[in-house]
GROMACS .gro file of C-alpha atoms in nm:
model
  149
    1UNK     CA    1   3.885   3.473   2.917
    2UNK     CA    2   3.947   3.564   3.298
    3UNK     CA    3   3.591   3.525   3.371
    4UNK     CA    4   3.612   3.162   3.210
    5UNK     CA    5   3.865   3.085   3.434
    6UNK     CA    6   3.747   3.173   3.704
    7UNK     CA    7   3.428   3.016   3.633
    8UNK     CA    8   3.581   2.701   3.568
    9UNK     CA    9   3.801   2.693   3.902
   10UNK     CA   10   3.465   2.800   4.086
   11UNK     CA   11   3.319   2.498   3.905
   12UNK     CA   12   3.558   2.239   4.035
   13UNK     CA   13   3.572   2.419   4.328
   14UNK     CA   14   3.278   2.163   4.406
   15UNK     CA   15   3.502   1.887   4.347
   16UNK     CA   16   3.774   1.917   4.515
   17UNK     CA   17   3.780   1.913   4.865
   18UNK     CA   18   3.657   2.201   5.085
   19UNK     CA   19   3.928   2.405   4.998
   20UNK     CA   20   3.947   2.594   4.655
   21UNK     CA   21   4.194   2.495   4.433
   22UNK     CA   22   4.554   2.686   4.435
   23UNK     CA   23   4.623   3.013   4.198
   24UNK     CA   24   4.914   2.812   3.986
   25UNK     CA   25   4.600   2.610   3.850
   26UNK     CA   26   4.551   2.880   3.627
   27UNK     CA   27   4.791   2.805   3.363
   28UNK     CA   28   4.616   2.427   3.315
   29UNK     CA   29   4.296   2.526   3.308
   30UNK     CA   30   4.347   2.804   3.059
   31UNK     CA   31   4.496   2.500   2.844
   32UNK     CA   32   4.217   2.301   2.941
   33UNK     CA   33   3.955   2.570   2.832
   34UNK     CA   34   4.166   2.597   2.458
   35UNK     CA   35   4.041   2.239   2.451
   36UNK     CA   36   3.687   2.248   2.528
   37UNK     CA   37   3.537   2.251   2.174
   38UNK     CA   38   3.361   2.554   2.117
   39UNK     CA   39   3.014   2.581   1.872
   40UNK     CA   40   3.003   2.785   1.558
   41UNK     CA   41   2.862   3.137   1.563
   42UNK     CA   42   2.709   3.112   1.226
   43UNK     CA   43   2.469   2.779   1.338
   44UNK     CA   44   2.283   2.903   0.977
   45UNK     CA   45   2.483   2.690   0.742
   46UNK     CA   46   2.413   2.359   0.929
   47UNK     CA   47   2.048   2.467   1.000
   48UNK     CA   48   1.998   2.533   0.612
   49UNK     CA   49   2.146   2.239   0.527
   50UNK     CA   50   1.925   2.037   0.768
   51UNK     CA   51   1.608   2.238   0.622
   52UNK     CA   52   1.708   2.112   0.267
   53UNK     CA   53   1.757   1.763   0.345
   54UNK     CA   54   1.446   1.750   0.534
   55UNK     CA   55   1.242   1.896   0.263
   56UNK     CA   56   1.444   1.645   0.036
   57UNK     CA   57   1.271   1.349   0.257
   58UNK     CA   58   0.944   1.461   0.249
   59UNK     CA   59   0.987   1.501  -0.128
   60UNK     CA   60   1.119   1.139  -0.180
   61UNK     CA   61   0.805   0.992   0.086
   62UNK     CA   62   0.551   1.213  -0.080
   63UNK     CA   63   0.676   1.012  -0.397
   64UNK     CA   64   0.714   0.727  -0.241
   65UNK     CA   65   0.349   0.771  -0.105
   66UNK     CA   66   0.214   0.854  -0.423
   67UNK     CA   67   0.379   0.510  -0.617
   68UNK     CA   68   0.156   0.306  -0.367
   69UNK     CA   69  -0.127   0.458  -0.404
   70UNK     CA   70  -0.150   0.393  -0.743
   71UNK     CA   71  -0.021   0.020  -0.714
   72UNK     CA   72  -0.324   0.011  -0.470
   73UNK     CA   73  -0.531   0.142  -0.751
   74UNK     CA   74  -0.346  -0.108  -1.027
   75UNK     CA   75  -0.461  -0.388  -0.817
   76UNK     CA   76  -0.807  -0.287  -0.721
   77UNK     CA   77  -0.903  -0.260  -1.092
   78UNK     CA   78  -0.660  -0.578  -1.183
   79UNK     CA   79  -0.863  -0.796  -0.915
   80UNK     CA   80  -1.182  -0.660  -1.059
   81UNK     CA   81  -1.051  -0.786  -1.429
   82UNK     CA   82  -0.977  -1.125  -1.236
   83UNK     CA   83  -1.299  -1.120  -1.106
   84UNK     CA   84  -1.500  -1.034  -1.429
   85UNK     CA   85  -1.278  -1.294  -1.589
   86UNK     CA   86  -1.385  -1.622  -1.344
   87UNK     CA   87  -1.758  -1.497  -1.396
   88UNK     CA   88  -1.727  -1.543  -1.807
   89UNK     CA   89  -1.586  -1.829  -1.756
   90UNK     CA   90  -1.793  -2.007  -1.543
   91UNK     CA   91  -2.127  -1.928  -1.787
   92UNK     CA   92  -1.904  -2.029  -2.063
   93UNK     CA   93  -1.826  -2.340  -1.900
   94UNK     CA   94  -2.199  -2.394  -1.821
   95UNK     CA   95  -2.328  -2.285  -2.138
   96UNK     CA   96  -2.016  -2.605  -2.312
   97UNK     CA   97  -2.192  -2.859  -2.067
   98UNK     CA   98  -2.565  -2.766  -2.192
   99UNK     CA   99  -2.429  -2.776  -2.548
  100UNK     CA  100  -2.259  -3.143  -2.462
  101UNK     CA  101  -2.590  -3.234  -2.278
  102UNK     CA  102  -2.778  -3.142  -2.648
  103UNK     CA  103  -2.569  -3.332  -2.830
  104UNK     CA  104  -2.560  -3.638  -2.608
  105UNK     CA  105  -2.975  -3.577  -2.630
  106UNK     CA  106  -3.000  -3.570  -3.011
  107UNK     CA  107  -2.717  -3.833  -3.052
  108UNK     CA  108  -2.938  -4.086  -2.807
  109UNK     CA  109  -3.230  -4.081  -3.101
  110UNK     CA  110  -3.546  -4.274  -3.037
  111UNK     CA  111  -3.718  -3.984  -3.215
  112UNK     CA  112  -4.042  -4.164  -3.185
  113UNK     CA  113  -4.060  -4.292  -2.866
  114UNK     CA  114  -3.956  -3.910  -2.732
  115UNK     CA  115  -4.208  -3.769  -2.934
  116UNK     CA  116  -4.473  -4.006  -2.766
  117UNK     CA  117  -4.351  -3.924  -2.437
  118UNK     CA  118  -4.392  -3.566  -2.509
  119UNK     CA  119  -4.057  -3.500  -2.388
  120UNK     CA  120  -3.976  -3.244  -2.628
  121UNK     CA  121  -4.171  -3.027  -2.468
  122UNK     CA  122  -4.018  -3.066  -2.155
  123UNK     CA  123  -3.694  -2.955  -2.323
  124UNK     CA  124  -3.845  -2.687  -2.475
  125UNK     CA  125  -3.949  -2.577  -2.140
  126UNK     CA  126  -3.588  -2.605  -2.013
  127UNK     CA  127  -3.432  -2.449  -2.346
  128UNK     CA  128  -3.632  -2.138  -2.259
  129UNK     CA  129  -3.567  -2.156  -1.895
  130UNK     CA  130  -3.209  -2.099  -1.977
  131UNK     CA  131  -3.272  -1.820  -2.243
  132UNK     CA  132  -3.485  -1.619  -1.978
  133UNK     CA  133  -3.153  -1.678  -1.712
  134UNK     CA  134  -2.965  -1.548  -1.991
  135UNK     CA  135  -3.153  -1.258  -2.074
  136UNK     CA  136  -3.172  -1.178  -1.674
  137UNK     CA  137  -2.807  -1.184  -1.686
  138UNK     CA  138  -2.731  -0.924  -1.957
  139UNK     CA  139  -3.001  -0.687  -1.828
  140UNK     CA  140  -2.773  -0.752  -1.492
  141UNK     CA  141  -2.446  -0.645  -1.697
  142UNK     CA  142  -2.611  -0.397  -1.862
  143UNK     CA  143  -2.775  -0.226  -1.532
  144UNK     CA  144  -2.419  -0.248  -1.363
  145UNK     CA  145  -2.236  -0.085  -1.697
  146UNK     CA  146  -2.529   0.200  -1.655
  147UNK     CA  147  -2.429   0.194  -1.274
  148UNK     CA  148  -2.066   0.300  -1.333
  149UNK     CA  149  -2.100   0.519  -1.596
   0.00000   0.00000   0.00000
């Protein structure tokens, strides 16, 4: 404790003047030192405890890390649904307007005057246009199923 003391009037030895401060001093700075807050021994405890709560954080970001990745995941494969879905329907809304565009050709008649014209043919011709588009497309789907198995 003497060697505190005297450390701490060397100290403010400094800031005083060029003098050093007087012997009676000795009694306030000993109170002073009883103030000066003084660290544990043991810094263990606090150290574990800081260990545990870090390794509780990494836990809980890990997690945390993990739940968005597979959100990522839930909306890669939901966007590919989305996407598969649009295709459908777009050849299922052509394939309603080539039915409508049948119907509005067999509903217009003139049977003979088509027939003379030889436009049946024609519309044979386009008829199995569309079937060989068709056919194209579901090798397609069938080539990319293969591809991902």
């Amino acid at each position: 404790m003497n060697n505190e003391i005297q450390s701490l009037r060397e100290l403010s030895f400094g800031l005083h003047s060029s003098h050093p401060p007087q012997e009676e001093t000795t009694d306030l700075l000993t109170d002073l030192l009883y103030l000066v807050p003084k660290p544990p021994l043991d810094p263990l405890p606090e150290l574990s405890s800081l260990r545990s709560l870090t390794a509780q954080l990494v836990s809980q970001l890990s997690l945390i890390s993990d739940s968005l990745h597979m959100a990522r995941q839930s909306s890669i494969a939901a966007n590919r649904k989305l996407r598969v879905v649009r295709e459908v329907c777009a050849e299922w809304k052509g394939e309603l307007e080539a039915a409508e565009r049948g119907r509005k050709y067999i509903d217009e008649g003139d049977w003979v005057g088509k027939c003379r014209r030889r436009e049946a043919a024609g519309v044979c011709g386009e008829v199995m246009e569309g079937f060989e588009r068709l056919c194209l497309g579901v090798e397609k789907d069938m080539q990319a199923m293969l591809v991902g198995v």
